[in-house]
mmCIF file with all atom_site columns, C-alpha atoms in Angstrom:
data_model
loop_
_atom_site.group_PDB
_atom_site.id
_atom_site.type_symbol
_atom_site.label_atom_id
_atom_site.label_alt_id
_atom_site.label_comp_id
_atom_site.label_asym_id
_atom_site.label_entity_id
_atom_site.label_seq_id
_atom_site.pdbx_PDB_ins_code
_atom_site.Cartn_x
_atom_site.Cartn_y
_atom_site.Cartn_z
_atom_site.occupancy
_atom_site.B_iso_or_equiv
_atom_site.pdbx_formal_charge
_atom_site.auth_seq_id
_atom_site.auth_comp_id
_atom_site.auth_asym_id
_atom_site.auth_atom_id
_atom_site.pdbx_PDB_model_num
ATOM 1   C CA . UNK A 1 1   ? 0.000   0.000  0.000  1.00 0.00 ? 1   UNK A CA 1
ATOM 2   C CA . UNK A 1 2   ? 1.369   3.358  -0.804 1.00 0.00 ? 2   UNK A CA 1
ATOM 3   C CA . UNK A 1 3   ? 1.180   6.455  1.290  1.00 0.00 ? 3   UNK A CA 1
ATOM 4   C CA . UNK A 1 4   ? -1.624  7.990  -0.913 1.00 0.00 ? 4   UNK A CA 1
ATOM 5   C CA . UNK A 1 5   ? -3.853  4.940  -0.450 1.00 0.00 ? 5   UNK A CA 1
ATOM 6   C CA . UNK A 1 6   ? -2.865  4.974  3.139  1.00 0.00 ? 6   UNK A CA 1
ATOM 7   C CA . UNK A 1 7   ? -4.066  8.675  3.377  1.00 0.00 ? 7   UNK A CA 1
ATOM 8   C CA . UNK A 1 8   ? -7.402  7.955  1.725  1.00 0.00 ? 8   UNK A CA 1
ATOM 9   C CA . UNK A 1 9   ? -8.044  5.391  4.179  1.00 0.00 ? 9   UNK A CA 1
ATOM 10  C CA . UNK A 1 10  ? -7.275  7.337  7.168  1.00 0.00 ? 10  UNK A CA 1
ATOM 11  C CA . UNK A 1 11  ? -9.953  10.213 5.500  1.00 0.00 ? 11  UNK A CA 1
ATOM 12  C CA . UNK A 1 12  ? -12.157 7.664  4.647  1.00 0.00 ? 12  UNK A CA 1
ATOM 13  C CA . UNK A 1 13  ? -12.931 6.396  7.881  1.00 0.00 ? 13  UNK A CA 1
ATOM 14  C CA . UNK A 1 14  ? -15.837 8.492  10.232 1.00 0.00 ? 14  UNK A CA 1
ATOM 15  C CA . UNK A 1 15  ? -13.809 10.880 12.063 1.00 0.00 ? 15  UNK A CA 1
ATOM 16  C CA . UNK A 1 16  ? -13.086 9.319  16.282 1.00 0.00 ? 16  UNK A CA 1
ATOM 17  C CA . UNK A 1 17  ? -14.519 11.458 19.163 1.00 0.00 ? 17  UNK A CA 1
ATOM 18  C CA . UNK A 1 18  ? -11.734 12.341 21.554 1.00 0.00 ? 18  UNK A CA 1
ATOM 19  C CA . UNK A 1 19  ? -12.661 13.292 24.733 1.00 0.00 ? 19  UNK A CA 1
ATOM 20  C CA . UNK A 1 20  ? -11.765 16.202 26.689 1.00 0.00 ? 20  UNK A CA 1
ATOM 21  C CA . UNK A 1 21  ? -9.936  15.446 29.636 1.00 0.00 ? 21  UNK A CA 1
ATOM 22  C CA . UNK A 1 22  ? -12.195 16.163 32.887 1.00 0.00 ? 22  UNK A CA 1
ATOM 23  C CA . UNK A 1 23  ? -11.434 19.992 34.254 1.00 0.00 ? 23  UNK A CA 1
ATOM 24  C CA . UNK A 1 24  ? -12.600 19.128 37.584 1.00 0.00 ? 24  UNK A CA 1
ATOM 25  C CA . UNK A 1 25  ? -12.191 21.271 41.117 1.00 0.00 ? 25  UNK A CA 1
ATOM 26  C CA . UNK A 1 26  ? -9.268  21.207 42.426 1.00 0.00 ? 26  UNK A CA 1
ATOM 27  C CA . UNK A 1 27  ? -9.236  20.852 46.037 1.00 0.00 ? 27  UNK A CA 1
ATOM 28  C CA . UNK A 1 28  ? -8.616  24.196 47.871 1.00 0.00 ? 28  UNK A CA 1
ATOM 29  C CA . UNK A 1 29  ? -8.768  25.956 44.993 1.00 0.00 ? 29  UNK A CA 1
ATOM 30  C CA . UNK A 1 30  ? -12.129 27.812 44.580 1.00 0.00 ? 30  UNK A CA 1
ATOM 31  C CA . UNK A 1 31  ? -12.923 30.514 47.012 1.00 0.00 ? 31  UNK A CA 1
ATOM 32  C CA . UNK A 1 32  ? -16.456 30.824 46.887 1.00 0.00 ? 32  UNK A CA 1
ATOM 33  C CA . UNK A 1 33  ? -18.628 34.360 47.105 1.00 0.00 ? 33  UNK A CA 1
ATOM 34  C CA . UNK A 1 34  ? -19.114 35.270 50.385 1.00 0.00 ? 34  UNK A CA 1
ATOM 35  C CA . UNK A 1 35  ? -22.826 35.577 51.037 1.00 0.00 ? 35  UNK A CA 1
ATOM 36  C CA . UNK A 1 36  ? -25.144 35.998 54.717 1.00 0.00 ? 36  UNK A CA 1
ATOM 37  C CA . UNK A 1 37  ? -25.020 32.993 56.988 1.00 0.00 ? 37  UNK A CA 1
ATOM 38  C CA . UNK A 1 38  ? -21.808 31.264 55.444 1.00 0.00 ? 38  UNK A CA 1
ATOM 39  C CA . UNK A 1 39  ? -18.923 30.479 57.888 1.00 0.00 ? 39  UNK A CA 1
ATOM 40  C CA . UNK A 1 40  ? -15.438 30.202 57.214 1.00 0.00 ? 40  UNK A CA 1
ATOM 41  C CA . UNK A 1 41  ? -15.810 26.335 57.006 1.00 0.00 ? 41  UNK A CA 1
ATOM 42  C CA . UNK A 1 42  ? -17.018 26.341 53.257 1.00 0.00 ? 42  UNK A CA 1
ATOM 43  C CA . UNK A 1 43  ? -13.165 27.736 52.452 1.00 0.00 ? 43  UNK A CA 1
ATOM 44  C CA . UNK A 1 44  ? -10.445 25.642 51.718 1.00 0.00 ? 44  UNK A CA 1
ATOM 45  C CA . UNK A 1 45  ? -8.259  24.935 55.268 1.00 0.00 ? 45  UNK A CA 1
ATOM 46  C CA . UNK A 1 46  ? -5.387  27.186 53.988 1.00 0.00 ? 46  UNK A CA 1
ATOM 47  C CA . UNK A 1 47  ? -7.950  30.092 53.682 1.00 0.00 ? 47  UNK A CA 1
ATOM 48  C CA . UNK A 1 48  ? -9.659  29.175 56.783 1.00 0.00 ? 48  UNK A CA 1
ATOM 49  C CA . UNK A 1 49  ? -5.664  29.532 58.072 1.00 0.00 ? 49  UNK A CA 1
ATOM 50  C CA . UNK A 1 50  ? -5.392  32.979 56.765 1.00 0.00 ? 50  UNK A CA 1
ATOM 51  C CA . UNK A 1 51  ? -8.829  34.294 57.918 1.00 0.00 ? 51  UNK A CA 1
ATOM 52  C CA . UNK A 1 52  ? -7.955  33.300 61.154 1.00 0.00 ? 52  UNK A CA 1
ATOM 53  C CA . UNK A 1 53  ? -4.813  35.280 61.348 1.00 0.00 ? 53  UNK A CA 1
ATOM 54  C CA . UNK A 1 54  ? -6.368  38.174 60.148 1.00 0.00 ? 54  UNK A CA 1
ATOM 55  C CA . UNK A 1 55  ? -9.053  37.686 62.604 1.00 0.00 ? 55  UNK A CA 1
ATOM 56  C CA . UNK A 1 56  ? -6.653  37.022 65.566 1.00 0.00 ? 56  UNK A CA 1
ATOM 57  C CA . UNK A 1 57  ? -5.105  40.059 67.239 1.00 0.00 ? 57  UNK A CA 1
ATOM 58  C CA . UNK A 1 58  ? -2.186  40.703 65.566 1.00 0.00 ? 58  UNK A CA 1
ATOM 59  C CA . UNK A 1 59  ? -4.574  40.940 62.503 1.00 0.00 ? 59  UNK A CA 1
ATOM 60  C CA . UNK A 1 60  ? -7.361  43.632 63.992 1.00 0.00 ? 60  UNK A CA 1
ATOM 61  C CA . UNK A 1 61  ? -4.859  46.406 62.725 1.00 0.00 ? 61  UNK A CA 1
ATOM 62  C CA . UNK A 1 62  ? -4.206  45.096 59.327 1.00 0.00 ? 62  UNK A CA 1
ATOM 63  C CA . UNK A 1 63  ? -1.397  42.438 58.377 1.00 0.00 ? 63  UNK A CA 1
ATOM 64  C CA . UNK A 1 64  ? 1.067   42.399 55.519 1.00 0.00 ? 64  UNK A CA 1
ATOM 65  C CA . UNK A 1 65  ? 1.771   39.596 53.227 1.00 0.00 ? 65  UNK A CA 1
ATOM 66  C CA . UNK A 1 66  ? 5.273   39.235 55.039 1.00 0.00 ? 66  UNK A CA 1
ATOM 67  C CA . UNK A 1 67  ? 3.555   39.587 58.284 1.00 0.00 ? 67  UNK A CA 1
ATOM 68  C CA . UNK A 1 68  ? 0.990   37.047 57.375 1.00 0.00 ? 68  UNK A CA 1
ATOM 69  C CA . UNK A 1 69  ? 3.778   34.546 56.313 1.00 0.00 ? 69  UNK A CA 1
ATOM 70  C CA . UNK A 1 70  ? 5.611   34.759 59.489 1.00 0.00 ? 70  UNK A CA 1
ATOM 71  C CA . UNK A 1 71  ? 2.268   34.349 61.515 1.00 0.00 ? 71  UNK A CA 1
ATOM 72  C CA . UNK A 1 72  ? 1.240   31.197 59.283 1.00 0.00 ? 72  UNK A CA 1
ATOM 73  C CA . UNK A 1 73  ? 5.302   29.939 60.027 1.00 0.00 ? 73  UNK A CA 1
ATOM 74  C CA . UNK A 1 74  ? 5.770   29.759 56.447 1.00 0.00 ? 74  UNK A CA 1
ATOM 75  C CA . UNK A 1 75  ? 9.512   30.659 55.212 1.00 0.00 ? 75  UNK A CA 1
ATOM 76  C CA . UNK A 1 76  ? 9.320   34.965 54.262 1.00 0.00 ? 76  UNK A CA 1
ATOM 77  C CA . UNK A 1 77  ? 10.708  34.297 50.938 1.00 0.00 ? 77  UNK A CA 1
ATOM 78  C CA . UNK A 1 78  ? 9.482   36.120 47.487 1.00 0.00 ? 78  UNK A CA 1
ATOM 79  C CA . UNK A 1 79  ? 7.602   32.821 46.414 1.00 0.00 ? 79  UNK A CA 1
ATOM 80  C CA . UNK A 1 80  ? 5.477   32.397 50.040 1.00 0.00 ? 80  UNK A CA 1
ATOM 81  C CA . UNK A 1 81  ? 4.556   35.939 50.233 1.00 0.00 ? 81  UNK A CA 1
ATOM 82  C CA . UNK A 1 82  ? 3.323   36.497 46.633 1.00 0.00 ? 82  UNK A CA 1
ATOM 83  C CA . UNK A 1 83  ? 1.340   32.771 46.624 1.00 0.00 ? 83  UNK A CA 1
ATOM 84  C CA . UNK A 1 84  ? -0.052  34.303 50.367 1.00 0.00 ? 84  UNK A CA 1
ATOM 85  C CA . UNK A 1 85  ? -0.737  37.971 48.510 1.00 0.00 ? 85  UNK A CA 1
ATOM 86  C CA . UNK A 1 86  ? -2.704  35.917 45.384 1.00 0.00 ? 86  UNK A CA 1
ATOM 87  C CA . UNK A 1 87  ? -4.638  34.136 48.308 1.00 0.00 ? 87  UNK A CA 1
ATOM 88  C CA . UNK A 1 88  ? -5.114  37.459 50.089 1.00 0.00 ? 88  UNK A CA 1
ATOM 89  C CA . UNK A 1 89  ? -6.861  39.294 47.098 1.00 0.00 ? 89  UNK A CA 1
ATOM 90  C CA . UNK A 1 90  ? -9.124  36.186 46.743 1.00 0.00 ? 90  UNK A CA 1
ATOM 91  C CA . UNK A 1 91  ? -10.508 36.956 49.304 1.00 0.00 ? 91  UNK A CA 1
ATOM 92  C CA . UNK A 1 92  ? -11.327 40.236 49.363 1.00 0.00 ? 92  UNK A CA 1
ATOM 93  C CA . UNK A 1 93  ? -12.313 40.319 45.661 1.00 0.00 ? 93  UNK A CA 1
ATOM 94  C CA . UNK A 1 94  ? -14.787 37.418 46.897 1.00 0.00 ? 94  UNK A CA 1
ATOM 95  C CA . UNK A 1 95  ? -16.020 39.291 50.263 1.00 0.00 ? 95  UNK A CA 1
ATOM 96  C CA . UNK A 1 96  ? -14.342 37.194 53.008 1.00 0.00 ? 96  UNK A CA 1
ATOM 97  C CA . UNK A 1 97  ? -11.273 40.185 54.131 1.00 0.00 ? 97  UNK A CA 1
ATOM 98  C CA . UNK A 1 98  ? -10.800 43.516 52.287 1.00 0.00 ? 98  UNK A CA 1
ATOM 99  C CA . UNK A 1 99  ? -7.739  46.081 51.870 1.00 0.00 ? 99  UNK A CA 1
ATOM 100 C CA . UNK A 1 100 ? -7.616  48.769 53.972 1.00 0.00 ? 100 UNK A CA 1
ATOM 101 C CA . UNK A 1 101 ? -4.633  50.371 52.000 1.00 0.00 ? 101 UNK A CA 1
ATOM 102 C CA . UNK A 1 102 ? -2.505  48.749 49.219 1.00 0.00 ? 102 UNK A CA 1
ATOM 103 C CA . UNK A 1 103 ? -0.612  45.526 50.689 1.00 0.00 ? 103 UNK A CA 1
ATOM 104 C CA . UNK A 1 104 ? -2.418  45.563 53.721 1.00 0.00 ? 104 UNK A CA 1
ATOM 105 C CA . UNK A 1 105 ? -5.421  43.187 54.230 1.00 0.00 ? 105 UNK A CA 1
ATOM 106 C CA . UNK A 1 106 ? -8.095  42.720 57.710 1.00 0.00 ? 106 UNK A CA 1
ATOM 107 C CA . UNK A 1 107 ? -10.766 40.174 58.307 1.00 0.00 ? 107 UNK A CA 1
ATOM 108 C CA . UNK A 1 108 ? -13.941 41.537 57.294 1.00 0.00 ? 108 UNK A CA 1
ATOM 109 C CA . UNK A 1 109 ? -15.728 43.552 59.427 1.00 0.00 ? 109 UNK A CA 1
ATOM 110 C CA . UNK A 1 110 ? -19.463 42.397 59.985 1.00 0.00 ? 110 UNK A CA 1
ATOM 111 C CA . UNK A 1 111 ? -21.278 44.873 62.185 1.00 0.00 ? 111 UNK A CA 1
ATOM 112 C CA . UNK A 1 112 ? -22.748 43.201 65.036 1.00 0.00 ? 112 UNK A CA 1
ATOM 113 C CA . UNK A 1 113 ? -26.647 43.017 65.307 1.00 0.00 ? 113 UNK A CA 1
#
């Protein structure tokens, strides 16, 4: 058989579905919308980890990503601080901290009632 039979073949025959690989979740990566009534428990444990520091005391003024590394005992290196800033603006941009000035983030602040 030659290569342009070969080829003919090949176009001949119905074309073969080829799946696309499964894009599911990955774990701890989605950071859901805040919205009333959910807790902290619906995040991923190393957001639940950063919440908590900025909820904690040293937090209540504001924390930055350095400061944040050192009080989750990670190493303060370029590479831990910028995964930590990332996780920071996550959560503010989905309603569970906010930035109070640029680099510095807070817990949220849910007035009691």
């Amino acid at each position: 058989m030659d290569a342009r039979a070969t080829v003919a073949e090949v176009l001949a025959e119905p074309p073969s579905v080829v799946e696309e690989p499964h894009r599911g979740l990955v774990a701890g990566s989605v950071v859901p919308h805040r919205t009333d009534g959910m807790t902290v428990s619906v995040l991923a444990p190393d957001y639940q980890q950063l919440v908590s520091v900025l909820e904690s005391e040293a937090g209540r003024e504001g924390m930055r990503c350095q400061e944040l590394a050192r009080a989750l005992g990670l190493q303060v290196v370029p590479a831990k601080v910028e995964g930590l800033r990332s996780k920071a603006k996550r959560l503010v941009e989905r309603g569970w901290a906010r930035q109070t000035r640029p680099g510095v983030f807070t817990a949220l602040v849910v007035p009691a009632g």
